[in-house]
Coordinates of C-alpha atoms and ligand atoms in Angstrom, one line a residue:
Chain Z
X115 CA 78.5 85.7 32.3
X116 CA 81.1 88.0 30.7
X117 CA 80.4 91.7 31.2
X118 CA 80.6 92.7 27.5
X119 CA 78.1 90.0 26.8
X120 CA 75.6 91.6 29.1
X121 CA 76.5 95.1 28.0
X122 CA 75.7 94.4 24.4
X123 CA 72.1 93.4 25.3
X124 CA 71.4 96.4 27.5
X125 CA 69.1 98.2 25.0
X126 CA 66.9 95.0 24.8
X127 CA 67.1 94.1 28.5
X128 CA 66.7 97.6 30.0
X129 CA 64.4 99.3 27.5
X130 CA 62.8 96.5 25.5
X131 CA 64.2 97.9 22.3
X132 CA 63.0 95.9 19.3
X133 CA 63.9 96.4 15.6
X134 CA 61.3 97.5 13.1
X135 CA 62.0 96.6 9.5
X136 CA 62.1 99.7 7.3
X137 CA 60.9 97.7 4.3
X138 CA 57.9 95.7 5.7
X139 CA 57.4 97.1 9.2
X140 CA 57.8 93.7 10.9
X141 CA 58.7 94.1 14.6
X142 CA 61.6 91.9 15.7
X143 CA 62.6 91.1 19.3
X144 CA 65.4 90.5 19.8
X145 CA 66.5 92.6 16.8
X146 CA 68.0 90.7 13.9
X147 CA 70.5 91.4 11.1
X148 CA 68.1 90.4 8.4
X149 CA 64.3 90.4 8.4
X150 CA 62.9 86.8 8.2
X151 CA 59.8 88.2 6.6
X152 CA 61.1 90.3 3.7
X153 CA 64.9 90.0 3.7
X154 CA 65.2 93.7 4.7
X155 CA 68.5 94.7 6.3
X156 CA 67.7 98.2 7.7
X157 CA 65.7 98.7 10.9
X158 CA 64.6 101.5 13.2
X159 CA 64.6 101.1 16.9
X160 CA 61.2 100.4 18.3
X161 CA 60.2 100.3 22.0
X162 CA 57.8 97.6 23.1
X163 CA 54.9 98.5 25.4
X164 CA 55.7 95.6 27.7
X165 CA 52.1 94.4 27.6
X166 CA 51.2 90.9 26.7
X167 CA 49.5 87.6 27.3
X168 CA 50.9 84.3 28.6
X169 CA 51.1 81.7 25.9
X170 CA 52.6 78.9 28.0
X171 CA 54.6 78.6 31.2
X172 CA 56.5 76.2 33.5
X173 CA 57.4 76.3 37.2
X174 CA 61.1 75.6 37.7
X175 CA 61.9 73.6 40.8
X176 CA 65.4 72.6 39.9
X177 CA 67.3 75.8 39.2
X178 CA 70.2 76.5 36.9
X179 CA 73.2 78.2 38.5
X180 CA 72.5 81.7 39.7
X181 CA 68.8 81.0 40.3
X182 CA 69.1 78.6 43.3
X183 CA 67.6 81.0 45.8
X184 CA 64.5 81.7 43.6
X185 CA 62.9 78.3 43.4
X186 CA 60.2 77.6 42.7
X187 CA 60.0 80.3 40.0
X188 CA 57.9 80.7 36.9
X189 CA 59.2 81.0 33.4
X190 CA 56.8 81.8 30.5
X191 CA 56.6 82.7 26.8
X192 CA 54.5 85.8 26.4
X193 CA 52.9 87.1 23.2
X194 CA 53.4 90.9 23.3
X195 CA 50.8 93.4 22.0
X196 CA 53.1 94.2 19.1
X197 CA 53.1 90.6 17.9
X198 CA 56.5 89.4 19.0
X199 CA 57.0 86.7 21.6
X200 CA 59.5 86.7 24.4
X201 CA 60.7 84.6 27.3
X202 CA 60.7 85.8 30.9
X203 CA 59.8 85.0 34.5
X204 CA 56.4 85.8 36.0
X205 CA 56.7 87.1 39.5
X206 CA 54.4 88.5 42.2
X207 CA 51.7 86.0 41.2
X208 CA 50.2 83.2 43.2
X209 CA 51.1 80.0 41.3
X210 CA 47.5 78.8 41.7
X211 CA 46.4 81.8 39.6
X212 CA 48.7 81.2 36.7
X213 CA 46.9 80.5 33.4
X214 CA 47.5 80.5 29.7
X215 CA 45.9 83.6 28.4
X216 CA 46.5 85.7 31.5
X217 CA 47.4 89.4 30.9
X218 CA 50.8 90.5 32.1
X219 CA 53.1 93.5 31.8
X220 CA 56.9 93.8 32.2
X221 CA 58.7 95.4 35.1
X222 CA 62.4 96.2 35.3
X223 CA 63.9 93.7 37.8
X224 CA 67.1 92.1 39.0
X225 CA 67.5 88.8 37.0
X226 CA 70.7 87.2 38.4
X227 CA 74.0 87.8 40.1
X228 CA 77.3 86.6 38.7
X229 CA 78.8 84.5 41.4
X230 CA 81.3 86.0 43.8
X231 CA 82.2 88.9 41.6
X232 CA 78.7 90.2 42.5
X233 CA 77.9 91.6 39.0
X234 CA 74.1 92.0 38.9
X235 CA 72.2 91.6 35.7
X236 CA 68.9 93.3 35.2
X237 CA 66.1 92.9 32.7
X238 CA 62.4 92.4 32.4
X239 CA 60.1 90.1 34.5
X240 CA 56.4 89.8 34.0
X241 CA 53.8 90.7 36.6
X242 CA 50.0 90.2 36.4
X243 CA 48.5 93.3 34.6
X244 CA 46.5 95.5 36.8
X245 CA 42.8 94.6 36.6
Chain A
X74 CA 75.4 59.0 -5.3
X75 CA 76.5 55.5 -4.3
X76 CA 74.3 53.3 -2.2
X77 CA 75.5 53.3 1.4
X78 CA 75.2 50.5 4.0
X79 CA 75.8 50.2 7.7
X80 CA 78.1 47.2 8.1
X81 CA 79.2 47.5 11.7
X82 CA 77.7 48.7 14.9
X83 CA 79.4 49.3 18.2
X84 CA 77.7 50.0 21.6
X85 CA 79.2 50.0 25.1
X86 CA 77.2 49.7 28.3
X87 CA 76.0 53.3 29.2
X88 CA 75.8 54.8 32.6
X89 CA 77.9 56.7 35.1
X90 CA 81.2 55.4 33.9
X91 CA 83.6 57.0 36.4
X92 CA 86.4 54.6 35.3
X93 CA 86.2 55.5 31.6
X94 CA 87.4 58.7 29.9
X95 CA 85.7 60.2 26.9
X96 CA 88.7 59.0 24.8
X97 CA 88.3 55.4 26.1
X98 CA 84.6 55.3 25.5
X99 CA 84.9 56.6 22.0
X100 CA 87.6 54.2 21.0
X101 CA 85.9 51.2 22.6
X102 CA 82.7 51.9 20.7
X103 CA 84.7 52.4 17.4
X104 CA 86.6 49.2 17.8
X105 CA 83.4 47.3 18.6
X106 CA 81.9 48.6 15.3
X107 CA 84.9 47.4 13.4
X108 CA 84.8 44.0 15.2
X109 CA 81.1 43.7 14.4
X110 CA 81.7 44.4 10.7
X111 CA 84.6 42.0 10.6
X112 CA 87.0 44.4 9.0
X113 CA 89.9 46.6 10.2
X114 CA 89.5 49.1 7.4
X115 CA 88.8 52.8 8.3
X116 CA 89.4 55.4 5.6
X117 CA 88.0 58.3 7.5
X118 CA 86.5 59.2 10.9
X119 CA 83.6 61.5 11.9
X120 CA 83.1 62.2 15.7
X121 CA 79.7 63.6 16.9
X122 CA 79.9 65.3 20.3
X123 CA 78.0 68.3 21.7
X124 CA 80.2 69.8 24.3
X125 CA 83.4 68.1 25.3
X126 CA 84.8 71.5 26.0
X127 CA 82.4 72.3 28.8
X128 CA 82.0 68.7 30.0
X129 CA 85.6 67.6 30.2
X130 CA 87.7 70.6 28.9
X131 CA 88.8 68.8 25.8
X132 CA 88.3 69.9 22.2
X133 CA 90.0 68.7 19.0
X134 CA 88.2 65.4 19.3
X135 CA 88.8 64.5 15.6
X136 CA 92.5 64.0 16.4
X137 CA 92.0 62.7 19.9
X138 CA 89.8 59.9 18.8
X139 CA 91.7 59.1 15.6
X140 CA 94.9 58.9 17.7
X141 CA 93.2 56.5 20.1
X142 CA 91.9 54.3 17.4
X143 CA 95.5 53.8 16.1
X144 CA 94.4 53.2 12.5
X145 CA 97.1 55.6 11.1
X146 CA 96.9 59.3 10.1
X147 CA 93.3 59.0 8.8
X148 CA 91.3 62.2 8.0
X149 CA 88.9 63.0 10.9
X150 CA 86.2 65.5 11.6
X151 CA 84.1 66.5 14.6
X152 CA 80.6 67.7 14.0
X153 CA 78.2 69.4 16.4
X154 CA 74.4 70.0 16.4
X155 CA 73.7 69.9 20.1
X156 CA 71.8 66.6 21.0
X157 CA 71.6 65.9 17.2
X158 CA 75.4 65.7 16.9
X159 CA 75.4 61.9 16.6
X160 CA 72.8 62.0 13.8
X161 CA 74.9 64.6 12.1
X162 CA 78.0 62.4 12.4
X163 CA 76.1 59.6 10.6
X164 CA 74.8 61.9 8.0
X165 CA 78.3 63.3 7.4
X166 CA 79.8 59.7 7.1
X167 CA 76.9 58.8 4.7
X168 CA 77.8 61.8 2.5
X169 CA 81.4 61.0 2.5
X170 CA 80.7 57.4 1.3
X171 CA 77.9 58.3 -1.1
X172 CA 80.0 61.0 -2.8
X173 CA 82.8 58.4 -3.5
X174 CA 85.3 60.4 -1.4
X175 CA 85.9 57.5 1.0
X176 CA 84.9 53.9 1.2
X177 CA 84.9 52.9 4.9
X178 CA 83.9 55.7 7.2
X179 CA 83.5 55.3 11.0
X180 CA 81.0 57.6 12.8
X181 CA 81.4 57.7 16.5
X182 CA 79.1 59.6 18.9
X183 CA 80.3 60.3 22.4
X184 CA 79.5 62.4 25.5
X185 CA 81.1 62.3 28.9
X186 CA 78.6 64.1 31.2
X187 CA 79.3 62.9 34.8
X188 CA 82.8 64.3 35.3
X189 CA 81.1 67.6 36.2
X190 CA 78.5 68.5 38.9
X191 CA 74.8 68.9 38.1
X192 CA 75.0 72.7 37.8
X193 CA 77.8 72.5 35.3
X194 CA 76.0 69.8 33.3
X195 CA 72.8 71.9 33.3
X196 CA 74.8 74.9 32.1
X197 CA 76.5 72.9 29.3
X198 CA 73.2 71.5 28.1
X199 CA 71.6 74.9 28.3
X200 CA 74.1 76.1 25.6
X201 CA 71.8 74.3 23.1
X202 CA 69.1 77.0 23.8
X203 CA 69.2 80.8 23.2
X204 CA 71.7 81.9 25.8
X205 CA 70.8 85.6 25.8
X206 CA 67.1 85.3 25.6
X207 CA 66.2 82.0 27.3
X208 CA 68.9 80.9 29.7
X209 CA 69.5 84.5 30.9
X210 CA 66.0 84.3 32.4
X211 CA 66.6 81.0 34.3
X212 CA 65.1 78.8 31.6
X213 CA 66.4 75.2 31.6
X214 CA 65.7 72.3 29.1
X215 CA 63.1 70.7 31.4
X216 CA 61.4 74.1 31.5
X217 CA 61.4 74.4 27.7
X218 CA 59.8 71.0 27.4
X219 CA 57.6 71.8 30.4
X220 CA 56.3 74.8 28.4
X221 CA 55.6 72.5 25.4
X222 CA 53.9 70.0 27.7
X223 CA 51.7 72.7 29.3
X224 CA 50.7 74.0 25.8
X225 CA 50.0 70.5 24.6
X226 CA 47.9 69.7 27.6
X227 CA 46.0 73.0 27.3
X228 CA 45.3 72.7 23.6
X229 CA 44.7 68.9 23.2
X230 CA 43.9 67.7 26.7
X231 CA 47.0 65.5 27.0
X232 CA 47.1 64.1 30.5
X233 CA 49.7 63.4 33.2
X234 CA 48.9 59.7 32.8
X235 CA 49.6 59.7 29.1
X236 CA 53.0 61.3 29.6
X237 CA 53.8 58.8 32.3
X238 CA 52.9 56.0 29.9
X239 CA 55.7 57.0 27.6
X240 CA 58.3 56.5 30.4
X241 CA 56.6 53.2 31.4
X242 CA 56.8 51.9 27.9
X243 CA 60.4 52.9 27.3
X244 CA 61.7 51.6 30.6
X245 CA 59.8 48.4 29.9
X246 CA 61.6 48.0 26.5
X247 CA 65.0 48.9 28.1
X248 CA 64.7 45.9 30.5
X249 CA 65.7 43.8 27.4
X250 CA 68.6 46.1 26.3
X251 CA 71.9 45.1 27.9
X252 CA 73.4 48.5 27.1
X253 CA 70.7 50.6 28.8
X254 CA 71.6 52.8 31.7
X255 CA 68.2 52.3 33.5
X256 CA 66.8 48.9 32.5
X257 CA 64.3 49.0 35.3
X258 CA 60.5 48.8 34.8
X259 CA 58.6 51.8 36.3
X260 CA 54.9 52.2 36.9
X261 CA 52.5 55.1 35.9
X262 CA 52.2 55.9 39.6
X263 CA 55.9 56.1 40.2
X264 CA 56.4 58.5 37.2
X265 CA 53.4 60.6 38.1
X266 CA 54.5 61.1 41.7
X267 CA 58.2 61.5 41.0
X268 CA 60.0 64.8 42.0
X269 CA 59.0 67.9 40.2
X270 CA 61.7 69.4 38.0
X271 CA 59.9 72.0 35.8
X272 CA 56.2 71.7 36.3
X273 CA 54.6 69.7 34.6
X274 CA 57.9 67.9 33.9
X275 CA 58.9 65.4 36.7
X276 CA 62.2 63.7 37.1
X277 CA 60.9 60.4 35.5
X278 CA 59.8 62.4 32.5
X279 CA 63.4 63.3 31.8
X280 CA 66.1 61.4 30.0
X281 CA 69.1 61.0 32.4
X282 CA 72.6 62.4 32.4
X283 CA 74.8 59.7 30.9
X284 CA 78.3 58.8 29.9
X285 CA 78.4 56.8 26.7
X286 CA 79.6 56.3 23.2
X287 CA 78.2 54.5 20.1
X288 CA 79.7 53.9 16.6
X289 CA 78.7 52.7 13.2
X290 CA 80.8 51.8 10.2
X291 CA 79.4 52.7 6.8
X292 CA 80.6 51.8 3.4
X293 CA 79.3 51.3 -0.2
X294 CA 76.5 48.7 -0.4
X295 CA 78.6 46.7 -2.9
X296 CA 81.5 46.5 -0.3
X297 CA 79.0 45.6 2.5
X298 CA 77.8 42.6 0.4
X299 CA 81.3 41.3 0.1
X300 CA 81.8 41.3 3.9
X301 CA 78.9 38.8 4.2
X302 CA 79.0 38.7 8.0
X303 CA 75.6 40.3 8.5
X304 CA 72.5 41.1 6.4
X305 CA 73.4 44.4 4.8
X306 CA 71.4 47.4 6.1
X307 CA 71.1 50.2 3.6
X308 CA 70.6 53.9 4.5
X309 CA 67.8 54.7 2.0
X310 CA 66.9 58.2 3.2
X311 CA 68.5 61.1 5.0
X312 CA 66.5 64.2 6.0
X313 CA 67.7 67.2 7.9
X314 CA 66.0 70.5 8.9
X315 CA 66.5 73.4 11.3
X316 CA 64.3 75.8 13.1
X317 CA 64.6 78.9 15.4
X318 CA 67.1 78.4 18.2
X319 CA 64.6 79.8 20.7
X320 CA 61.3 78.1 21.5
X321 CA 59.8 81.6 22.0
X322 CA 60.1 82.5 18.4
X323 CA 57.9 79.6 17.1
X324 CA 54.3 80.0 15.9
X325 CA 53.2 77.2 18.2
X326 CA 54.7 75.2 21.0
X327 CA 52.8 71.9 20.4
X328 CA 54.6 70.9 17.3
X329 CA 58.2 70.6 16.1
X330 CA 58.3 71.6 12.5
X331 CA 61.9 70.5 12.0
X332 CA 60.9 67.0 12.8
X333 CA 58.1 66.9 10.2
X334 CA 60.3 68.5 7.6
X335 CA 63.3 66.2 8.2
X336 CA 61.1 63.2 8.0
X337 CA 59.4 64.4 4.8
X338 CA 62.8 65.0 3.2
X339 CA 64.0 61.5 4.2
X340 CA 60.9 59.8 2.9
X341 CA 61.2 61.6 -0.4
X342 CA 64.8 60.5 -0.8
X343 CA 63.9 56.9 0.2
X344 CA 61.0 56.9 -2.2
X345 CA 58.9 55.4 0.6
X346 CA 55.7 56.1 2.4
X347 CA 55.1 56.4 6.1
X348 CA 53.1 53.2 6.1
X349 CA 56.2 51.2 5.1
X350 CA 58.0 52.2 8.3
X351 CA 58.2 49.1 10.7
X352 CA 59.4 50.9 13.8
X353 CA 60.9 54.2 15.0
X354 CA 63.7 55.3 17.3
X355 CA 62.8 58.9 18.2
X356 CA 64.3 61.6 20.4
X357 CA 62.4 61.2 23.6
X358 CA 64.6 63.6 25.7
X359 CA 61.4 64.2 27.7
X360 CA 58.1 62.2 27.6
X361 CA 56.3 65.1 26.0
X362 CA 58.9 65.1 23.2
X363 CA 58.0 61.5 22.2
X364 CA 54.3 62.4 22.1
X365 CA 54.9 65.5 19.9
X366 CA 57.4 63.7 17.6
X367 CA 55.0 60.8 17.1
X368 CA 52.4 63.3 15.9
X369 CA 54.8 65.3 13.7
X370 CA 56.0 62.2 12.1
X371 CA 52.4 61.7 11.1
X372 CA 51.8 58.4 12.9
X373 CA 49.0 59.9 14.9
X374 CA 46.7 62.9 14.4
X375 CA 47.9 66.1 16.0
X376 CA 46.9 65.9 19.7
X377 CA 46.3 62.2 19.8
X378 CA 49.9 61.0 20.5
X379 CA 49.3 60.8 24.2
X380 CA 46.2 58.6 23.8
X381 CA 48.1 56.3 21.4
X382 CA 50.7 55.6 24.0
X383 CA 48.2 54.6 26.6
X384 CA 46.4 52.4 24.0
X385 CA 49.8 50.7 23.5
X386 CA 49.9 51.6 19.8
X387 CA 53.6 52.5 20.1
X388 CA 54.5 49.5 22.3
X389 CA 56.4 46.4 21.0
X390 CA 53.7 44.5 19.0
X391 CA 51.7 47.7 18.6
X392 CA 50.8 49.4 15.3
X393 CA 54.1 51.4 15.2
X394 CA 56.6 50.4 17.9
X395 CA 58.5 53.5 19.1
X396 CA 61.8 53.3 20.9
X397 CA 62.2 49.5 21.2
X398 CA 65.7 50.2 22.6
X399 CA 64.2 52.0 25.6
X400 CA 64.8 55.4 24.0
X401 CA 66.8 58.3 25.5
X402 CA 64.5 58.0 28.5
X403 CA 65.8 54.6 29.7
X404 CA 68.8 53.7 27.5
X405 CA 70.4 57.0 28.6
X406 CA 71.2 60.2 26.7
X407 CA 74.9 60.9 26.3
X408 CA 73.9 63.7 24.0
X409 CA 76.5 63.3 21.2
X410 CA 76.2 59.5 21.2
X411 CA 72.4 59.3 21.1
X412 CA 72.0 59.8 17.3
X413 CA 74.6 57.1 16.5
X414 CA 73.1 54.7 19.0
X415 CA 69.7 55.1 17.3
X416 CA 71.3 53.8 14.1
X417 CA 72.9 50.9 16.0
X418 CA 69.5 49.9 17.3
X419 CA 67.8 50.2 13.9
X420 CA 70.5 48.2 12.3
X421 CA 70.3 45.4 14.9
X422 CA 66.5 45.4 14.6
X423 CA 66.7 45.0 10.8
X424 CA 69.2 42.2 11.2
X425 CA 66.7 40.6 13.6
X426 CA 69.2 40.5 16.4
X427 CA 67.3 42.3 19.2
X428 CA 66.1 39.3 21.2
X429 CA 63.2 40.0 23.5
X430 CA 62.9 43.6 22.3
X431 CA 62.9 42.5 18.6
X432 CA 60.2 44.2 16.4
X433 CA 58.7 41.2 14.5
X434 CA 59.1 41.4 10.8
X435 CA 61.1 44.7 10.9
X436 CA 61.9 45.7 7.3
X437 CA 62.3 49.5 7.4
X438 CA 63.5 51.5 10.4
X439 CA 63.3 55.2 11.2
X440 CA 65.7 57.2 13.4
X441 CA 64.9 60.7 14.4
X442 CA 67.5 62.7 16.4
X443 CA 66.8 66.3 17.6
X444 CA 68.9 69.2 18.8
X445 CA 67.8 71.6 21.5
X446 CA 64.2 72.4 21.7
X447 CA 63.7 71.4 18.1
X448 CA 66.2 73.8 16.5
X449 CA 67.6 70.8 14.5
X450 CA 66.3 67.4 13.5
X451 CA 67.9 64.7 11.5
X452 CA 66.1 61.6 10.2
X453 CA 67.6 58.4 8.8
X454 CA 65.6 55.7 7.1
X455 CA 67.2 52.3 7.0
X456 CA 66.2 49.2 5.1
X457 CA 67.2 45.5 5.4
X458 CA 68.8 44.6 2.0
X459 CA 69.3 41.0 0.9
Ligands
ZN618 ZN1 60.9 93.0 6.7

């Protein structure tokens, strides 16, 4: 992955920065150029809480490049408290305890490493929310 | 708009074709379509291909394939909509003929996928998803469809056995398809116990990695009638829709809205009802995809698509045969070629030339070709025309 390509996404990957439409208050993650709800084009930065609920998930056994050492690992779509939905891995969770509807929260983690150059990419992963 | 007909179809045997380049496959399929039509006339060419740049390091396919065809300096275009690139090539050719701009337009779909290792193929296919917000986290296509399958099972009680039944049916149909990559029958037990790829998706739930090409020649219906070699098959409806590139951005994961919309648009253009459809070739890139698509096309109630497969309602001889060709699952899925091959199958079915996989009394055929996790869908409706 090209360095600039990761650098551009740092506000979203490191700080969960969403966009909040100044016209209709819709929260968008990732941010967009135009609001799909009202057509608004101006946004303010809005930080997501990182709390959400698992909507669906899959356990990856055949990894894409860069994730070979992680199998089997869990990927999920999570519905965040603020109404947006996002993709991410679920870690630190017994696969037998995975369930649609389970509460999770984000943690800042290492996502992947870029081959021999050793560039490390960080972002969010989900962990079970504290009971 | 002028009426448009499919007058020639060209298929080659699909598989791991180590001895054939992308160029060779595309040209062979194109020439087969011209031979089938019984004409040498090509006024324009459209090539559908998803990712020749990543798979074989070759772009500029419009010229590459036109050059190989050796029909002179014809205008040529290359179109891309991920796994729906083939359907988009047919739609583009249709528009070119319908508009009156060209008379004989050749649409060729092609993908050369086995020149690279599995990791590179997975990467190339992954570019049909949201790179920054899906693939970045380790999501693969089996995982995207795995998440759809999990949601469908959770919401509607769809079972492992029902998903396996899709693979069993499609491989069973492919036994009678000489161009299929995997024309071998499989059992429910084999599918259900095959290697896990992205739980709940197993290897026999997945369409394979395939080298292949397919072509159709389209022309005005009036010209098709003059050729007289085959029963003319008219393209009566074309429908096309898009959706979010990322699965995560959808309201639900148990439905593919672009499929429903593209079908509704095609039906409206064709002035037909769902009940008039004799059979459907649909985009079963994974077994769960066929279940969801069969529901979104309205053949079955939402949530009952899995039961319908087990009840053989989508088998040959069933209420609505789905994927008589064997589908992507067994015929193979050279992504850019798939949508064109669906038109080949539908045309051959409507001519009555499918032998043991023939849908009896087929009058109207439906082809549904999808890109990514449902970010694009293209539907063609074809009708036998005396
Ligand atoms: Zn807005």
